[in-house]
Amino acid sequence: MKRALIIDDEPLARMVVREYLLDFKDIELIQECNDGFEGLKAIQQHQPDLVFLDIQMPKITGFEMLELVEQPPAVIFATAFDEYAIKAFEAHAVDYLLKPFSKERFNKAVEKFLATAAPKPAAKQTEELLETAATQSPAQHERIVVKTGTKVKIIPVADVEYLQADDDYVSVITKEGSYLKNKTMSFFEQTLDPNHFVRVHRSYMVAIPQITRIDPYEKDAHLAILKSGAKIPVSKTGYVKLKQVLGI
């Protein structure tokens, strides 16, 4: 018996999925959730095999919610997302359903899951999907979602001073403090607005509005002095990037 969750802020959409699932006796619907926070808690509690997930929801998106799950389940997106984004997801998600979808289309998606169900590959597919889809979701450019203990914190990118590589994580530095995100610097370099954030060093990305001056350092290196007083190393390549963005 496979265990499934529905995570969608639209009651009608949840009802459709719930009714269509009745034909699949080997899938047990264990909970319905109406936002990403509730969905995250349910995934952690129940460890489902499959999630029917909407993308655009209040508070946090479906993608942001999945980023906070250590071992994501298999996912079938049920969404009104535009067709161009869906094409990008198609190679990685178990399947997608474009609202409104027919029962036949729903059955095809579920049968695909049942034919290929395996926890580890599903988790890997979801991880690849999140990396690929990041630039497709507008919210990814506006905020960074992190997990601190059992709490979820949403950080507007305008509050970020700089990012620093920290082993397998990236430290997100704000006035309030430092928060770890299980992503790479390359991920943020591809995701964040290049006119607002510049990777000035292998281990650092800086928010341009936070820079007060750039001082020479050793040889071809420089230091970016931020409003907070932080001194960020700037490599030769990073200095070239900074000059391009600043128009100097």
Coordinates of N, CA and C in Angstrom, one line a residue:
M1 N 0.8 -1.2 0.0 CA 0.0 0.0 0.0 C 0.9 1.3 0.0
K2 N 0.7 2.1 -1.0 CA 1.4 3.4 -1.1 C 0.6 4.5 -0.4
R3 N 1.3 5.4 0.3 CA 0.7 6.5 1.1 C 0.9 7.8 0.3
A4 N -0.2 8.6 0.3 CA -0.2 9.8 -0.5 C -0.7 11.0 0.3
L5 N -0.2 12.2 -0.1 CA -0.7 13.5 0.4 C -1.1 14.3 -0.7
I6 N -2.1 15.2 -0.4 CA -2.5 16.3 -1.4 C -2.1 17.6 -0.7
I7 N -1.4 18.4 -1.4 CA -1.0 19.8 -0.9 C -1.4 20.8 -1.9
D8 N -2.5 21.5 -1.6 CA -3.1 22.5 -2.6 C -4.0 23.4 -1.8
D9 N -3.9 24.7 -2.1 CA -4.7 25.7 -1.4 C -6.1 25.8 -1.9
E10 N -6.4 25.1 -3.0 CA -7.7 25.2 -3.6 C -8.6 24.0 -3.2
P11 N -9.6 24.2 -2.4 CA -10.5 23.1 -1.9 C -11.0 22.2 -3.1
L12 N -11.4 22.9 -4.2 CA -12.0 22.2 -5.3 C -10.9 21.2 -5.9
A13 N -9.7 21.7 -6.1 CA -8.6 20.9 -6.6 C -8.3 19.7 -5.8
R14 N -8.3 19.9 -4.4 CA -8.1 18.8 -3.5 C -9.2 17.8 -3.7
M15 N -10.4 18.2 -3.8 CA -11.6 17.3 -4.0 C -11.5 16.5 -5.2
V16 N -11.0 17.1 -6.3 CA -10.9 16.4 -7.6 C -9.9 15.3 -7.5
V17 N -8.7 15.6 -6.9 CA -7.7 14.6 -6.7 C -8.1 13.5 -5.8
R18 N -8.8 13.8 -4.7 CA -9.3 12.9 -3.7 C -10.3 11.9 -4.4
E19 N -11.2 12.4 -5.2 CA -12.2 11.5 -5.9 C -11.5 10.6 -6.9
Y20 N -10.6 11.2 -7.7 CA -9.9 10.4 -8.7 C -9.1 9.3 -8.1
L21 N -8.6 9.5 -6.9 CA -7.7 8.5 -6.2 C -8.5 7.3 -5.8
L22 N -9.8 7.4 -5.7 CA -10.7 6.3 -5.2 C -10.5 5.1 -6.0
D23 N -10.2 5.2 -7.3 CA -10.1 4.1 -8.2 C -8.8 3.3 -7.9
F24 N -7.9 3.9 -7.2 CA -6.6 3.2 -6.9 C -6.6 2.7 -5.5
K25 N -6.9 1.4 -5.4 CA -7.1 0.8 -4.1 C -5.7 0.5 -3.4
D26 N -4.6 0.6 -4.2 CA -3.3 0.4 -3.6 C -2.6 1.7 -3.1
I27 N -3.4 2.8 -3.2 CA -2.9 4.1 -2.7 C -3.8 4.6 -1.6
E28 N -3.3 4.9 -0.4 CA -4.0 5.4 0.7 C -3.8 6.9 0.9
L29 N -4.8 7.7 0.8 CA -4.7 9.1 1.0 C -4.7 9.4 2.5
I30 N -3.6 9.9 3.0 CA -3.4 10.0 4.5 C -3.7 11.4 5.0
Q31 N -3.6 12.4 4.2 CA -3.9 13.8 4.6 C -4.0 14.7 3.5
E32 N -4.8 15.8 3.7 CA -4.9 16.9 2.7 C -4.4 18.2 3.4
C33 N -3.6 18.9 2.7 CA -3.0 20.2 3.3 C -3.3 21.3 2.4
N34 N -3.6 22.5 3.0 CA -4.0 23.7 2.2 C -2.9 24.7 2.1
D35 N -1.6 24.4 2.5 CA -0.5 25.3 2.3 C 0.8 24.6 2.5
G36 N 1.9 25.2 2.1 CA 3.2 24.6 2.2 C 3.7 24.3 3.6
F37 N 3.4 25.1 4.6 CA 3.8 24.9 5.9 C 3.1 23.6 6.5
E38 N 1.8 23.5 6.2 CA 1.1 22.3 6.7 C 1.6 21.1 5.9
G39 N 1.9 21.3 4.7 CA 2.4 20.2 3.9 C 3.7 19.7 4.4
L40 N 4.6 20.6 4.7 CA 5.9 20.2 5.2 C 5.8 19.4 6.5
K41 N 4.9 19.9 7.4 CA 4.7 19.1 8.7 C 4.2 17.7 8.4
A42 N 3.2 17.6 7.4 CA 2.6 16.3 7.1 C 3.7 15.4 6.5
I43 N 4.5 15.9 5.6 CA 5.6 15.0 5.0 C 6.5 14.5 6.1
Q44 N 6.9 15.4 7.0 CA 7.8 15.0 8.1 C 7.2 14.0 9.0
Q45 N 5.9 14.1 9.2 CA 5.2 13.2 10.1 C 4.9 11.9 9.5
H46 N 4.4 11.9 8.3 CA 3.9 10.6 7.7 C 4.9 9.9 6.7
Q47 N 5.9 10.6 6.2 CA 6.8 10.1 5.2 C 6.1 9.4 4.1
P48 N 5.3 10.1 3.3 CA 4.5 9.5 2.3 C 5.3 9.1 1.1
D49 N 4.8 8.2 0.3 CA 5.4 7.8 -1.0 C 5.2 8.7 -2.1
L50 N 4.1 9.4 -2.1 CA 3.7 10.3 -3.2 C 3.0 11.5 -2.7
V51 N 3.3 12.6 -3.3 CA 2.6 13.9 -3.0 C 2.1 14.5 -4.3
F52 N 0.8 14.9 -4.2 CA 0.2 15.7 -5.3 C 0.3 17.1 -4.9
L53 N 1.1 17.9 -5.6 CA 1.5 19.2 -5.1 C 1.2 20.4 -6.1
D54 N 0.6 21.4 -5.6 CA 0.4 22.6 -6.3 C 1.7 23.4 -6.2
I55 N 2.0 24.4 -7.1 CA 3.2 25.2 -7.1 C 2.9 26.5 -6.5
Q56 N 2.0 27.3 -7.0 CA 1.7 28.6 -6.5 C 0.7 28.6 -5.4
M57 N 1.2 28.7 -4.1 CA 0.4 28.7 -2.9 C 0.8 29.9 -2.0
P58 N -0.1 30.3 -1.1 CA 0.3 31.4 -0.2 C 1.4 31.0 0.7
K59 N 2.1 31.9 1.2 CA 3.2 31.8 2.2 C 4.5 31.3 1.5
I60 N 4.5 30.0 1.1 CA 5.7 29.5 0.4 C 5.2 28.6 -0.8
T61 N 6.0 28.6 -1.8 CA 5.6 27.8 -3.0 C 5.8 26.3 -2.8
G62 N 5.3 25.5 -3.7 CA 5.6 24.1 -3.6 C 7.1 23.8 -3.7
F63 N 7.8 24.5 -4.6 CA 9.2 24.3 -4.7 C 10.0 24.6 -3.4
E64 N 9.6 25.7 -2.8 CA 10.3 26.1 -1.6 C 10.0 25.1 -0.4
M65 N 8.8 24.6 -0.4 CA 8.5 23.6 0.6 C 9.3 22.3 0.4
L66 N 9.5 21.9 -0.8 CA 10.2 20.7 -1.1 C 11.7 20.9 -0.7
E67 N 12.2 22.1 -0.9 CA 13.6 22.3 -0.5 C 13.9 22.1 0.9
L68 N 12.9 22.2 1.8 CA 13.0 22.0 3.2 C 12.9 20.5 3.6
V69 N 12.6 19.7 2.7 CA 12.4 18.2 3.0 C 13.7 17.5 2.8
E70 N 14.2 16.8 3.8 CA 15.5 16.2 3.6 C 15.5 15.0 2.6
Q71 N 14.4 14.2 2.6 CA 14.3 13.1 1.7 C 12.9 13.3 1.0
P72 N 12.8 14.0 -0.1 CA 11.5 14.3 -0.7 C 10.9 13.0 -1.3
P73 N 9.6 12.9 -1.2 CA 8.9 11.8 -1.8 C 8.7 12.0 -3.3
A74 N 8.2 11.1 -4.0 CA 7.8 11.3 -5.4 C 6.8 12.3 -5.5
V75 N 6.8 13.1 -6.5 CA 5.9 14.3 -6.7 C 5.2 14.2 -8.0
I76 N 3.9 14.4 -8.0 CA 3.1 14.7 -9.2 C 2.6 16.1 -9.0
F77 N 3.0 17.0 -9.9 CA 2.5 18.4 -9.8 C 1.1 18.5 -10.4
A78 N 0.2 19.2 -9.6 CA -1.1 19.5 -10.1 C -1.2 21.0 -10.1
T79 N -1.1 21.6 -11.2 CA -0.8 23.1 -11.2 C -1.4 23.8 -12.4
A80 N -1.6 25.1 -12.2 CA -2.0 25.9 -13.3 C -0.9 26.7 -13.9
F81 N 0.4 26.2 -13.6 CA 1.6 26.9 -14.1 C 1.6 26.9 -15.6
D82 N 2.3 27.9 -16.1 CA 2.3 28.0 -17.6 C 3.1 26.9 -18.3
E83 N 2.7 26.7 -19.5 CA 3.2 25.5 -20.3 C 4.7 25.5 -20.5
Y84 N 5.4 26.7 -20.5 CA 6.8 26.7 -20.7 C 7.5 26.1 -19.4
A85 N 7.1 26.5 -18.3 CA 7.7 26.0 -17.1 C 7.4 24.5 -17.0
I86 N 6.2 24.0 -17.3 CA 5.9 22.6 -17.3 C 6.8 21.8 -18.1
K87 N 7.2 22.3 -19.3 CA 8.1 21.6 -20.2 C 9.4 21.4 -19.5
A88 N 9.8 22.4 -18.7 CA 11.1 22.2 -18.0 C 11.0 21.2 -16.9
F89 N 9.9 21.0 -16.3 CA 9.7 20.1 -15.2 C 9.5 18.6 -15.7
E90 N 9.1 18.5 -16.9 CA 8.6 17.2 -17.4 C 9.6 16.1 -17.3
A91 N 10.9 16.5 -17.6 CA 11.9 15.4 -17.6 C 12.3 15.0 -16.2
H92 N 11.9 15.7 -15.2 CA 12.4 15.3 -13.9 C 11.3 14.9 -12.9
A93 N 10.1 15.5 -12.9 CA 9.0 15.2 -12.0 C 8.5 13.8 -12.4
V94 N 7.8 13.1 -11.5 CA 7.1 11.9 -11.9 C 6.2 12.2 -13.0
D95 N 5.4 13.3 -12.8 CA 4.5 13.8 -13.9 C 3.9 15.1 -13.5
Y96 N 3.2 15.8 -14.4 CA 2.5 17.0 -14.0 C 1.1 16.9 -14.6
L97 N 0.3 17.6 -13.9 CA -1.1 17.7 -14.3 C -1.5 19.2 -14.5
L98 N -1.9 19.6 -15.6 CA -2.3 21.0 -15.9 C -3.8 21.1 -15.6
K99 N -4.1 22.0 -14.6 CA -5.5 22.2 -14.3 C -6.2 23.0 -15.4
P100 N -7.5 22.6 -15.7 CA -8.2 21.4 -15.2 C -7.8 20.2 -16.0
F101 N -7.6 19.1 -15.3 CA -7.2 17.8 -16.0 C -8.3 16.8 -15.9
S102 N -8.3 15.9 -16.9 CA -9.3 14.8 -17.0 C -8.9 13.7 -16.1
K103 N -9.9 12.8 -15.9 CA -9.6 11.6 -15.1 C -8.6 10.7 -15.8
E104 N -8.7 10.6 -17.1 CA -7.8 9.8 -17.9 C -6.4 10.3 -17.7
R105 N -6.2 11.6 -17.8 CA -4.8 12.2 -17.6 C -4.3 11.9 -16.2
F106 N -5.2 12.0 -15.2 CA -4.8 11.8 -13.8 C -4.4 10.3 -13.7
N107 N -5.2 9.4 -14.2 CA -4.9 8.0 -14.1 C -3.5 7.7 -14.7
K108 N -3.2 8.3 -15.9 CA -1.9 8.1 -16.5 C -0.8 8.5 -15.6
A109 N -0.9 9.6 -14.9 CA 0.1 10.1 -14.0 C 0.4 9.1 -12.9
V110 N -0.7 8.7 -12.3 CA -0.6 7.8 -11.1 C -0.1 6.4 -11.5
E111 N -0.5 5.9 -12.7 CA 0.0 4.6 -13.2 C 1.5 4.7 -13.5
K112 N 2.0 5.9 -13.9 CA 3.4 6.1 -14.2 C 4.2 6.0 -12.8
F113 N 3.6 6.6 -11.8 CA 4.2 6.5 -10.5 C 4.3 5.1 -10.0
L114 N 3.2 4.4 -10.1 CA 3.2 3.0 -9.6 C 4.1 2.1 -10.4
A115 N 4.3 2.4 -11.6 CA 5.3 1.6 -12.4 C 6.7 1.8 -12.1
T116 N 7.0 3.0 -11.6 CA 8.4 3.4 -11.4 C 8.7 3.7 -9.9
A117 N 7.7 3.4 -9.0 CA 7.9 3.8 -7.6 C 9.1 3.1 -7.0
A118 N 10.0 4.0 -6.5 CA 11.2 3.6 -5.8 C 11.7 4.8 -5.0
P119 N 11.7 4.8 -3.7 CA 12.0 6.0 -2.9 C 13.3 6.8 -3.2
K120 N 14.4 6.1 -3.5 CA 15.6 6.8 -3.7 C 15.6 7.5 -5.1
P121 N 15.3 6.8 -6.2 CA 15.2 7.6 -7.4 C 14.3 8.7 -7.4
A122 N 13.1 8.5 -6.7 CA 12.1 9.6 -6.7 C 12.7 10.8 -6.0
A123 N 13.5 10.6 -4.9 CA 14.1 11.7 -4.2 C 15.1 12.4 -5.1
K124 N 15.9 11.6 -5.8 CA 16.9 12.2 -6.7 C 16.3 13.0 -7.8
Q125 N 15.1 12.5 -8.3 CA 14.4 13.3 -9.4 C 14.0 14.6 -8.9
T126 N 13.4 14.6 -7.6 CA 12.9 15.8 -7.1 C 14.0 16.8 -6.8
E127 N 15.2 16.3 -6.4 CA 16.4 17.2 -6.1 C 16.8 17.9 -7.5
E128 N 16.8 17.1 -8.5 CA 17.2 17.6 -9.8 C 16.2 18.6 -10.3
L129 N 14.9 18.3 -10.1 CA 13.8 19.2 -10.5 C 13.9 20.5 -9.8
L130 N 14.2 20.5 -8.5 CA 14.3 21.8 -7.8 C 15.4 22.7 -8.3
E131 N 16.6 22.1 -8.6 CA 17.7 22.8 -9.2 C 17.4 23.4 -10.5
T132 N 16.8 22.6 -11.4 CA 16.5 23.0 -12.7 C 15.4 24.1 -12.8
A133 N 14.4 23.9 -11.9 CA 13.2 24.8 -11.9 C 13.4 26.1 -11.2
A134 N 14.5 26.3 -10.5 CA 14.6 27.4 -9.6 C 14.4 28.7 -10.3
T135 N 15.0 28.9 -11.5 CA 14.9 30.1 -12.2 C 13.5 30.3 -12.9
Q136 N 12.7 29.2 -12.9 CA 11.4 29.4 -13.5 C 10.3 29.9 -12.5
S137 N 10.6 29.9 -11.2 CA 9.7 30.3 -10.2 C 10.0 31.8 -9.7
P138 N 9.2 32.7 -10.0 CA 9.5 34.1 -9.6 C 9.8 34.3 -8.2
A139 N 9.2 33.6 -7.3 CA 9.4 33.8 -5.9 C 10.9 33.5 -5.5
Q140 N 11.6 32.6 -6.3 CA 13.0 32.3 -6.0 C 13.9 33.6 -6.1
H141 N 13.5 34.5 -6.9 CA 14.3 35.8 -7.0 C 14.0 36.8 -5.9
E142 N 13.0 36.5 -5.1 CA 12.5 37.5 -4.2 C 12.8 37.2 -2.7
R143 N 13.0 35.9 -2.5 CA 13.2 35.5 -1.1 C 14.0 34.2 -1.0
I144 N 14.5 33.9 0.2 CA 15.2 32.7 0.4 C 14.6 32.0 1.6
V145 N 14.2 30.8 1.5 CA 13.5 30.1 2.6 C 14.5 29.2 3.3
V146 N 14.6 29.3 4.6 CA 15.6 28.5 5.3 C 14.8 27.8 6.5
K147 N 15.4 26.8 7.0 CA 14.9 26.1 8.2 C 15.8 26.3 9.3
T148 N 15.3 26.8 10.5 CA 16.0 26.9 11.7 C 15.4 26.1 12.8
G149 N 16.0 24.9 13.1 CA 15.4 24.0 14.0 C 14.1 23.5 13.4
T150 N 13.0 23.7 14.1 CA 11.7 23.2 13.6 C 10.9 24.4 12.9
K151 N 11.5 25.5 12.9 CA 10.9 26.7 12.3 C 11.3 27.0 10.9
V152 N 10.5 27.6 10.1 CA 10.8 28.0 8.7 C 10.8 29.5 8.7
K153 N 11.9 30.0 8.1 CA 12.1 31.5 8.0 C 12.2 31.9 6.6
I154 N 11.4 32.9 6.2 CA 11.4 33.5 4.9 C 12.2 34.8 4.9
I155 N 13.3 34.8 4.2 CA 14.2 36.0 4.1 C 14.1 36.7 2.8
P156 N 13.5 37.9 2.8 CA 13.5 38.7 1.6 C 14.9 39.0 1.1
V157 N 15.2 38.9 -0.2 CA 16.5 39.1 -0.7 C 17.1 40.5 -0.4
A158 N 16.1 41.4 -0.3 CA 16.6 42.8 0.1 C 17.2 42.9 1.4
D159 N 17.0 41.9 2.3 CA 17.6 41.9 3.6 C 19.0 41.2 3.7
V160 N 19.3 40.5 2.6 CA 20.6 39.8 2.5 C 21.8 40.7 2.3
E161 N 22.8 40.6 3.1 CA 24.0 41.4 2.9 C 25.0 40.7 2.0
Y162 N 25.2 39.4 2.3 CA 26.1 38.6 1.5 C 25.9 37.1 1.8
L163 N 26.5 36.3 0.9 CA 26.4 34.9 1.0 C 27.8 34.3 1.1
Q164 N 28.0 33.3 2.0 CA 29.3 32.8 2.1 C 29.3 31.2 2.1
A165 N 30.1 30.6 1.3 CA 30.2 29.2 1.2 C 30.6 28.6 2.6
D166 N 30.0 27.5 3.0 CA 30.2 26.9 4.3 C 30.1 25.4 4.2
D167 N 31.2 24.8 3.7 CA 31.2 23.3 3.5 C 30.1 23.0 2.4
D168 N 29.2 22.1 2.8 CA 28.1 21.7 1.9 C 26.9 22.7 2.0
Y169 N 27.1 23.8 2.7 CA 26.0 24.7 2.8 C 26.4 26.1 2.4
V170 N 25.5 27.0 2.4 CA 25.8 28.4 2.1 C 25.2 29.2 3.3
S171 N 26.0 30.1 3.9 CA 25.5 31.0 5.0 C 24.9 32.2 4.4
V172 N 23.7 32.5 4.7 CA 23.0 33.7 4.3 C 23.1 34.7 5.4
I173 N 23.8 35.8 5.1 CA 24.1 36.8 6.2 C 23.1 38.0 6.0
T174 N 22.4 38.3 7.1 CA 21.5 39.4 7.2 C 21.8 40.2 8.5
K175 N 21.2 41.3 8.6 CA 21.3 42.1 9.9 C 20.9 41.3 11.1
E176 N 19.9 40.5 10.9 CA 19.4 39.7 12.0 C 20.3 38.5 12.4
G177 N 21.1 38.1 11.5 CA 22.0 37.0 11.8 C 22.4 36.2 10.6
S178 N 22.9 35.0 10.8 CA 23.4 34.1 9.8 C 22.5 32.8 9.7
Y179 N 22.1 32.4 8.5 CA 21.2 31.2 8.3 C 21.8 30.3 7.3
L180 N 21.8 29.0 7.6 CA 22.4 28.0 6.7 C 21.4 27.5 5.7
K181 N 21.8 27.4 4.4 CA 20.9 26.9 3.4 C 21.6 25.8 2.7
N182 N 21.0 24.6 2.6 CA 21.6 23.4 1.9 C 21.6 23.6 0.4
K183 N 22.4 24.5 -0.1 CA 22.5 24.7 -1.5 C 23.9 25.1 -1.8
T184 N 24.3 25.2 -3.1 CA 25.6 25.6 -3.5 C 25.7 27.1 -3.9
M185 N 26.9 27.6 -4.0 CA 27.0 29.0 -4.5 C 26.6 29.1 -5.9
S186 N 26.8 28.0 -6.7 CA 26.4 28.0 -8.1 C 24.9 28.2 -8.2
F187 N 24.2 27.5 -7.3 CA 22.7 27.6 -7.3 C 22.3 29.0 -7.1
F188 N 22.8 29.7 -6.2 CA 22.5 31.1 -5.9 C 22.9 32.0 -7.1
E189 N 24.1 31.7 -7.7 CA 24.6 32.5 -8.8 C 23.6 32.4 -10.0
Q190 N 23.0 31.3 -10.1 CA 22.0 31.1 -11.2 C 20.6 31.6 -10.9
T191 N 20.3 31.7 -9.6 CA 19.0 32.0 -9.2 C 18.8 33.5 -8.9
L192 N 19.7 34.1 -8.2 CA 19.5 35.5 -7.8 C 19.8 36.5 -8.9
D193 N 19.2 37.7 -8.8 CA 19.3 38.7 -9.8 C 20.8 39.1 -10.0
P194 N 21.4 38.9 -11.1 CA 22.9 39.2 -11.3 C 23.2 40.7 -11.2
N195 N 22.1 41.6 -11.3 CA 22.3 43.0 -11.2 C 22.3 43.4 -9.7
H196 N 21.9 42.5 -8.8 CA 21.8 42.8 -7.4 C 22.8 42.0 -6.6
F197 N 23.2 40.8 -7.0 CA 24.2 40.0 -6.3 C 25.3 39.6 -7.3
V198 N 26.5 39.8 -6.8 CA 27.7 39.4 -7.7 C 28.6 38.5 -6.9
R199 N 29.0 37.4 -7.5 CA 29.9 36.5 -6.9 C 31.3 37.1 -7.1
V200 N 31.8 37.7 -6.0 CA 33.1 38.4 -6.0 C 34.3 37.5 -5.7
H201 N 34.0 36.3 -5.2 CA 35.1 35.4 -4.8 C 34.5 34.0 -4.9
R202 N 35.4 33.0 -4.9 CA 34.9 31.6 -4.9 C 33.9 31.3 -3.8
S203 N 34.1 32.0 -2.7 CA 33.3 31.7 -1.5 C 32.3 32.8 -1.1
Y204 N 32.2 33.8 -1.9 CA 31.4 35.0 -1.5 C 30.6 35.5 -2.6
M205 N 29.3 35.9 -2.3 CA 28.5 36.7 -3.2 C 28.0 37.9 -2.3
V206 N 28.0 39.0 -3.0 CA 27.7 40.3 -2.2 C 26.5 41.0 -2.9
A207 N 25.6 41.5 -2.0 CA 24.5 42.4 -2.5 C 25.1 43.8 -2.8
I208 N 25.0 44.1 -4.0 CA 25.5 45.4 -4.5 C 25.1 46.6 -3.7
P209 N 23.8 46.8 -3.3 CA 23.5 47.9 -2.5 C 24.1 48.0 -1.1
Q210 N 24.7 46.9 -0.7 CA 25.4 46.9 0.7 C 26.8 47.4 0.6
I211 N 27.4 47.6 -0.6 CA 28.8 48.0 -0.7 C 28.9 49.5 -0.5
T212 N 29.8 49.9 0.3 CA 30.1 51.3 0.5 C 31.3 51.8 -0.2
R213 N 32.3 50.8 -0.3 CA 33.5 51.2 -1.1 C 34.3 49.9 -1.4
I214 N 35.3 50.0 -2.3 CA 36.1 48.8 -2.7 C 37.6 49.3 -2.5
D215 N 38.3 48.6 -1.6 CA 39.6 49.0 -1.3 C 40.6 48.0 -1.9
P216 N 41.8 48.5 -2.3 CA 42.8 47.6 -2.8 C 43.4 46.8 -1.7
Y217 N 43.8 45.5 -2.0 CA 44.3 44.6 -1.0 C 45.7 44.1 -1.4
E218 N 45.9 42.9 -1.4 CA 47.2 42.3 -1.9 C 47.2 42.0 -3.4
K219 N 48.2 42.4 -4.1 CA 48.4 42.2 -5.5 C 47.2 42.6 -6.2
D220 N 46.5 41.7 -6.9 CA 45.3 42.0 -7.7 C 44.0 41.9 -6.9
A221 N 44.1 41.6 -5.7 CA 42.9 41.4 -4.9 C 42.4 42.7 -4.3
H222 N 41.1 42.7 -3.9 CA 40.5 43.9 -3.3 C 39.6 43.5 -2.1
L223 N 39.1 44.4 -1.4 CA 38.2 44.2 -0.3 C 36.9 45.0 -0.5
A224 N 35.7 44.4 -0.5 CA 34.5 45.1 -0.5 C 34.1 45.4 0.9
I225 N 33.9 46.7 1.2 CA 33.5 47.1 2.6 C 32.0 47.4 2.5
L226 N 31.3 46.7 3.4 CA 29.9 46.8 3.4 C 29.4 47.8 4.5
K227 N 28.1 48.1 4.4 CA 27.5 49.1 5.3 C 27.6 48.5 6.8
S228 N 27.6 47.2 6.9 CA 27.7 46.6 8.2 C 29.1 46.7 8.8
G229 N 30.1 47.0 7.9 CA 31.5 47.0 8.3 C 32.2 45.7 7.9
A230 N 31.4 44.7 7.4 CA 32.0 43.5 7.0 C 33.0 43.7 5.8
K231 N 34.1 43.0 5.8 CA 35.1 43.1 4.7 C 35.1 41.8 3.9
I232 N 34.7 41.9 2.7 CA 34.6 40.7 1.8 C 35.7 40.7 0.8
P233 N 36.4 39.6 0.7 CA 37.5 39.5 -0.2 C 37.0 39.5 -1.7
V234 N 37.6 40.2 -2.5 CA 37.2 40.2 -3.9 C 38.4 39.8 -4.8
S235 N 38.2 38.7 -5.5 CA 39.3 38.2 -6.4 C 39.4 39.0 -7.6
K236 N 40.5 38.7 -8.4 CA 40.7 39.5 -9.6 C 39.5 39.3 -10.6
T237 N 39.0 38.1 -10.7 CA 37.8 37.9 -11.6 C 36.6 38.6 -11.0
G238 N 36.4 38.5 -9.7 CA 35.3 39.1 -9.0 C 35.3 40.6 -9.2
Y239 N 36.5 41.2 -9.2 CA 36.6 42.7 -9.3 C 36.2 43.1 -10.7
V240 N 36.5 42.3 -11.7 CA 36.0 42.6 -13.1 C 34.5 42.5 -13.2
K241 N 33.9 41.5 -12.5 CA 32.4 41.4 -12.5 C 31.8 42.6 -11.8
L242 N 32.4 43.0 -10.7 CA 31.9 44.2 -9.9 C 31.9 45.5 -10.8
K243 N 33.0 45.7 -11.5 CA 33.1 46.9 -12.3 C 32.1 46.9 -13.4
Q244 N 31.8 45.7 -14.0 CA 30.8 45.6 -15.0 C 29.4 46.0 -14.5
V245 N 29.1 45.5 -13.3 CA 27.8 45.8 -12.7 C 27.7 47.2 -12.3
L246 N 28.7 47.7 -11.7 CA 28.7 49.1 -11.3 C 29.0 50.1 -12.3
G247 N 29.4 49.7 -13.5 CA 29.6 50.6 -14.6 C 30.8 51.5 -14.5
I248 N 31.9 50.9 -13.9 CA 33.1 51.6 -13.8 C 34.3 51.0 -14.5

